[in-house]
Coordinates of C-alpha atoms in Angstrom, one line a residue:
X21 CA 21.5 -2.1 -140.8
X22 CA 23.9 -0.9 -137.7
X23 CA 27.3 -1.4 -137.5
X24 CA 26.9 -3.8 -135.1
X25 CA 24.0 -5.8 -136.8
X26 CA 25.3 -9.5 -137.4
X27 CA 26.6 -10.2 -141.0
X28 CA 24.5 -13.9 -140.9
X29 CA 22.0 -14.3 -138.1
X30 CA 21.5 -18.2 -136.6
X31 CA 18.6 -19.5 -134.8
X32 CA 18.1 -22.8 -133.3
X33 CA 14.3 -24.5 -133.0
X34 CA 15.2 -28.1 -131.7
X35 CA 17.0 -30.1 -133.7
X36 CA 17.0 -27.4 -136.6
X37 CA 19.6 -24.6 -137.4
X38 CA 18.1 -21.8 -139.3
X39 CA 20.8 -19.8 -140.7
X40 CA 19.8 -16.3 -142.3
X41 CA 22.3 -14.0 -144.5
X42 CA 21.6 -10.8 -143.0
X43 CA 22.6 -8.1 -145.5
X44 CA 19.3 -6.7 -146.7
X45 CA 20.8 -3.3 -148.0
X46 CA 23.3 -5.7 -150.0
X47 CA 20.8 -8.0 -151.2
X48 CA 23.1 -10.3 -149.2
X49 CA 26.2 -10.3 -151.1
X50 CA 28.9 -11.6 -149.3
X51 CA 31.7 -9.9 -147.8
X52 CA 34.6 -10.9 -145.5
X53 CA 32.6 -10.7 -142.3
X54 CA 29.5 -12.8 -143.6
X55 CA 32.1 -15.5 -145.3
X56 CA 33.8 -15.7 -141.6
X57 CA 30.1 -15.7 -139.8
X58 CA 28.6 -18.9 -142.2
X59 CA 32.2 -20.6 -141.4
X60 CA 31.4 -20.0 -138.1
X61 CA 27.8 -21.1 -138.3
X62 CA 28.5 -24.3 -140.6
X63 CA 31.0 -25.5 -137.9
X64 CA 28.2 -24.9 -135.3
X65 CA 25.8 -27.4 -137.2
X66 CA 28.8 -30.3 -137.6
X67 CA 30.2 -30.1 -134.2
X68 CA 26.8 -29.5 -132.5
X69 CA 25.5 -33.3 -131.2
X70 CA 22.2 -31.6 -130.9
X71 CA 21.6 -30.2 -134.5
X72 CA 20.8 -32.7 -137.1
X73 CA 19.8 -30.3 -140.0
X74 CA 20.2 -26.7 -141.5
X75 CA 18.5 -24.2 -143.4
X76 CA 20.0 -21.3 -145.0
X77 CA 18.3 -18.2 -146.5
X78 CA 18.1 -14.8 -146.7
X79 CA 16.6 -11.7 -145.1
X80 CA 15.1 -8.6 -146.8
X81 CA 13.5 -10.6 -149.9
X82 CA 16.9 -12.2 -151.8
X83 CA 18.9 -15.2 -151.0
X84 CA 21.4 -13.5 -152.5
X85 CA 23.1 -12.0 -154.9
X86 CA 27.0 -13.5 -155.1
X87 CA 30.3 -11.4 -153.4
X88 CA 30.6 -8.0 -153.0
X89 CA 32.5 -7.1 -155.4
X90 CA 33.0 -3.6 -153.8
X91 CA 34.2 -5.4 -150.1
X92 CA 36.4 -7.4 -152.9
X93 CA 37.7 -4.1 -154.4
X94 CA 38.4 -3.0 -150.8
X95 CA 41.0 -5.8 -150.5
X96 CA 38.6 -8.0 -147.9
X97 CA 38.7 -12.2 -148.3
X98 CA 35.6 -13.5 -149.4
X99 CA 36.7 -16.9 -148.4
X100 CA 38.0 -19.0 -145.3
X101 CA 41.3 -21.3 -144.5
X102 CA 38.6 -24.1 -143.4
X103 CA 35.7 -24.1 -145.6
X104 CA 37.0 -21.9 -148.6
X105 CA 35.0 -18.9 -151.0
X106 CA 32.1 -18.1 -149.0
X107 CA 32.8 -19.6 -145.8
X108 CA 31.2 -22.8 -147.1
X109 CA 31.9 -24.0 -150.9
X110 CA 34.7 -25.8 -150.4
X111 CA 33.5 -27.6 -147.6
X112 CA 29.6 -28.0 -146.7
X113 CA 28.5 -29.2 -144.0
X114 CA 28.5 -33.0 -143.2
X115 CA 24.6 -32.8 -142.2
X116 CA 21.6 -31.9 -144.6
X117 CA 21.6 -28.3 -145.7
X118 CA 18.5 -27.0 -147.0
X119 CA 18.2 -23.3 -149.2
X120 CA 15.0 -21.5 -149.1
X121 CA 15.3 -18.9 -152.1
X122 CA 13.5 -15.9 -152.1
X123 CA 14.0 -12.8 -154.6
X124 CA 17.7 -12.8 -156.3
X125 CA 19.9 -16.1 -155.8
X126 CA 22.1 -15.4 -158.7
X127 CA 26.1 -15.6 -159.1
X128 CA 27.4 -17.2 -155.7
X129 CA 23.8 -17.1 -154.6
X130 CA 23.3 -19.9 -156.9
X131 CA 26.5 -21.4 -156.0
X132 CA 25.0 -21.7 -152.2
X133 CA 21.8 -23.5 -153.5
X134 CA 24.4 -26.1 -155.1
X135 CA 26.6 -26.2 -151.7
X136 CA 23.0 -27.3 -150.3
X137 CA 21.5 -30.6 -150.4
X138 CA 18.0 -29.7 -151.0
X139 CA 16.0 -26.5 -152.4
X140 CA 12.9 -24.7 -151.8
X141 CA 12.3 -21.7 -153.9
X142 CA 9.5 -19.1 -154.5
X143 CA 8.0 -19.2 -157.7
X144 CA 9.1 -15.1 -158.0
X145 CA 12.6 -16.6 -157.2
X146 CA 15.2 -15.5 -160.3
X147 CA 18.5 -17.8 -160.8
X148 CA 21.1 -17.7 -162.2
X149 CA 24.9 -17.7 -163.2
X150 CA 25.8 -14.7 -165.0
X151 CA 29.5 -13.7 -164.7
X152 CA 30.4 -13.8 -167.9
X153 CA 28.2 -10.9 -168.3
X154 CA 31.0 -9.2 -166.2
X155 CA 33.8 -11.3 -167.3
X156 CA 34.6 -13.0 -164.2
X157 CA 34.1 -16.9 -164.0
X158 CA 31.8 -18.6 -161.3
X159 CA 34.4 -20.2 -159.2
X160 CA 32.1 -21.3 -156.2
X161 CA 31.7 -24.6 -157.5
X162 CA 28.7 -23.7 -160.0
X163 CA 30.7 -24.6 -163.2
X164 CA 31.0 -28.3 -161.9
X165 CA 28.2 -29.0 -160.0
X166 CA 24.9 -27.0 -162.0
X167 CA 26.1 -29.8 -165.0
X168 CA 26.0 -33.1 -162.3
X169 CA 22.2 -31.5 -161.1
X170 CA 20.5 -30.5 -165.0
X171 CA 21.5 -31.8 -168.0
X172 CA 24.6 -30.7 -169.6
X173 CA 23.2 -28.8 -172.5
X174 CA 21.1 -26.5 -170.8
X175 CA 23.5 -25.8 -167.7
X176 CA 26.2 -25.4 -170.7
X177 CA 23.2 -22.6 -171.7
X178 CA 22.9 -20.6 -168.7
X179 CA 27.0 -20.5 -167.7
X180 CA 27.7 -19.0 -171.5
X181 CA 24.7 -17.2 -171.5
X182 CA 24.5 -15.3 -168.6
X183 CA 21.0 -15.3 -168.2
X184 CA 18.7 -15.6 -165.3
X185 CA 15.7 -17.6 -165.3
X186 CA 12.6 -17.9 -162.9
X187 CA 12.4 -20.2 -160.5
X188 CA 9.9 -22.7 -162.7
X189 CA 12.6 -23.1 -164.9
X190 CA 15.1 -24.7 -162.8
X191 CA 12.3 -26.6 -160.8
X192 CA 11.3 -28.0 -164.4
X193 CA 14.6 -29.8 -165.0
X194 CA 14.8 -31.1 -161.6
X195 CA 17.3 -28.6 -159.8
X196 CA 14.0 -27.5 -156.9
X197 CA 12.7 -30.1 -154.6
X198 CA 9.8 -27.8 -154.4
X199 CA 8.7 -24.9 -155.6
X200 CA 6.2 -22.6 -153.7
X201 CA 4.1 -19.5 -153.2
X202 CA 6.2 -16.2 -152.8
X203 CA 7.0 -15.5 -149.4
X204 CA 6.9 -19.1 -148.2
X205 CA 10.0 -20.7 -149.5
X206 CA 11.1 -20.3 -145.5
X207 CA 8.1 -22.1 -144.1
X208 CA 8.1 -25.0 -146.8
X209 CA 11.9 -25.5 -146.0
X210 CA 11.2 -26.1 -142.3
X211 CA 8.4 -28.4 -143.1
X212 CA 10.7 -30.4 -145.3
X213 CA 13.4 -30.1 -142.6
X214 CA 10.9 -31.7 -139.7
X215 CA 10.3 -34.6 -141.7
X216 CA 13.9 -35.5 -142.1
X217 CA 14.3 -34.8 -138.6
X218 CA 11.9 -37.8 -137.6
X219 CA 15.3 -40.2 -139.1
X220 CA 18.2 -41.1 -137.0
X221 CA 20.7 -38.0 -137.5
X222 CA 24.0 -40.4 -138.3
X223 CA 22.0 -42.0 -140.3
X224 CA 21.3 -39.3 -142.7
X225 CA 24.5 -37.7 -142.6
X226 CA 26.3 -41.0 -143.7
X227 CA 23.5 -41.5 -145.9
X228 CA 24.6 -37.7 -147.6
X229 CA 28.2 -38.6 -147.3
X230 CA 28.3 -41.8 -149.7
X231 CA 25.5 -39.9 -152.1
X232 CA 28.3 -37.2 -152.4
X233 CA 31.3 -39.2 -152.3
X234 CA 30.1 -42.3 -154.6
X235 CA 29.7 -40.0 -157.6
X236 CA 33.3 -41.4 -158.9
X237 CA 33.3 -44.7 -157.1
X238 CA 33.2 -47.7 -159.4
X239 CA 30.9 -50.7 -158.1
X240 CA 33.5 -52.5 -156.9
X241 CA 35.4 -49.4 -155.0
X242 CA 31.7 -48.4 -153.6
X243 CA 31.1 -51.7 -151.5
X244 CA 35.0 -50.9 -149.8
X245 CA 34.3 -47.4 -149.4
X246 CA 31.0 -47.1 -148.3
X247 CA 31.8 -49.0 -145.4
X248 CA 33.4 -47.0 -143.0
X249 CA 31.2 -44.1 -143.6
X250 CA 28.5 -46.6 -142.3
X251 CA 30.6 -47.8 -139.6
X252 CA 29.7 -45.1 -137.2
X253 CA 26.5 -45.3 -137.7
X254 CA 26.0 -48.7 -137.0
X255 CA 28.0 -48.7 -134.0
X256 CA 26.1 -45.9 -132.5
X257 CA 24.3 -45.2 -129.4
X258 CA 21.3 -44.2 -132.3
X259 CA 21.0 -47.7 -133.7
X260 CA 20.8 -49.5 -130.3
X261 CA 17.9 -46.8 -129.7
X262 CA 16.9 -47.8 -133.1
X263 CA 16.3 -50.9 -132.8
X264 CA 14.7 -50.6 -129.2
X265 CA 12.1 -48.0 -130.1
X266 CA 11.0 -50.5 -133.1
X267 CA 11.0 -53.5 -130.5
X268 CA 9.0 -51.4 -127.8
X269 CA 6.7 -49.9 -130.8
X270 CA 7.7 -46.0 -129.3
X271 CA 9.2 -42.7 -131.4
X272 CA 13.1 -43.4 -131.3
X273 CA 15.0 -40.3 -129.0
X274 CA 17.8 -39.4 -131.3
X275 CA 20.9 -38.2 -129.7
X276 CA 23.5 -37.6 -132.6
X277 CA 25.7 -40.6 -131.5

């Protein structure tokens, strides 16, 4: 890869944004530059009116393999004022965010998968959380949210452990939302992307918002709360399309507000 060769690579088909780490020769570890360019990239799929959904993967066969730890030694940030370590764990995105997991998603790797809202992983996909290995703590979020996703016990397992398991494993105790032949995790991830598109884009990022949030919410806090988030939604130019497409029997045209 060039100097000038882009540090995350994003394409847009429709409504989608397909957002590749680009650091083949790294096994896409992050440094500074690829935590500034998924900032950059995330931000692009919130503010964009057009974009309802995200993918995020990986070039060269891994999703990837965590920080650089050699960019780290070198003194470079492998975080962001906005949307913390990695350009993104901190703060996802507000719309769906799908991982496709190819090869190595181990370390931060992982971490991504858990800053995403739904997984597709080939079968030769290897996962994983192994810093204690190296004695260095996973601090992207995986110590809290691998234990909300599999049960307790066995995410209590792989953090002390340090081991890395195949794909199957993780899609066995409910972590994959599918898991799929080697070298297709990027093609099942679209599919499952275009049939969320065909639902009202407000609509599902409210929808993700109260999932998310609600986690803490008692019953009583959760009918105040989830509300507002609905608010927009139902005040949108979306759910008087809504409503007409089902009146007229037509395929709604979705415009993000």
């Amino acid at each position: 890869m060039s100097q000038r060769d882009p540090c995350v690579i994003v394409e847009r088909r429709g409504a989608l944004l397909i957002v590749s780490l680009n650091r083949p020769e790294a096994k896409n570890a992050v440094d500074g530059a690829t935590a500034a360019q998924l900032n950059a990239a995330m931000d692009l799929l919130d503010e964009d009116d057009n974009l309802f959904a995200g993918i995020l993967t990986g070039n060269g066969g891994n999703f990837c393999t965590g920080g650089d730890l050699k960019a780290a030694a070198r003194g470079e940030r492998l975080s962001t004022d906005d949307r913390g370590l990695f350009g993104l764990f901190g703060r996802p995105p507000r719309k769906p965010l799908i991982a496709a997991v190819e090869g190595y998603a181990v370390g931060g790797g992982l971490e991504i998968c858990l800053a995403c809202d739904l997984i597709v992983a080939s079968s030769a996909a290897r996962m994983g959380l192994p810093e204690v290995r190296h004695s260095v703590i996973a601090l992207g979020g995986g110590l809290f949210r691998l234990p909300r996703r599999i049960p307790y016990h066995l995410a209590m397992e792989l953090v002390l452990s340090g081991e890395i398991r195949d794909a199957a494993f993780f899609q066995q105790h409910g972590l994959l939302n599918r898991l799929v032949e080697p070298g297709t995790a990027l093609q099942e991830a679209v599919a499952l992307a275009e049939g969320l598109l065909v639902n009202a884009p407000l609509a599902l990022a409210a929808s993700k918002a109260v999932i998310q949030r609600s986690a803490d919410w008692t019953d009583e806090e959760a009918w105040q709360l989830q509300a507002p988030i609905a608010a927009r939604v139902l005040k949108s130019e979306d759910r008087r399309e809504g409503l007409a497409a089902f009146a007229e029997k037509r395929k709604p045209q979705w415009k993000g507000r």
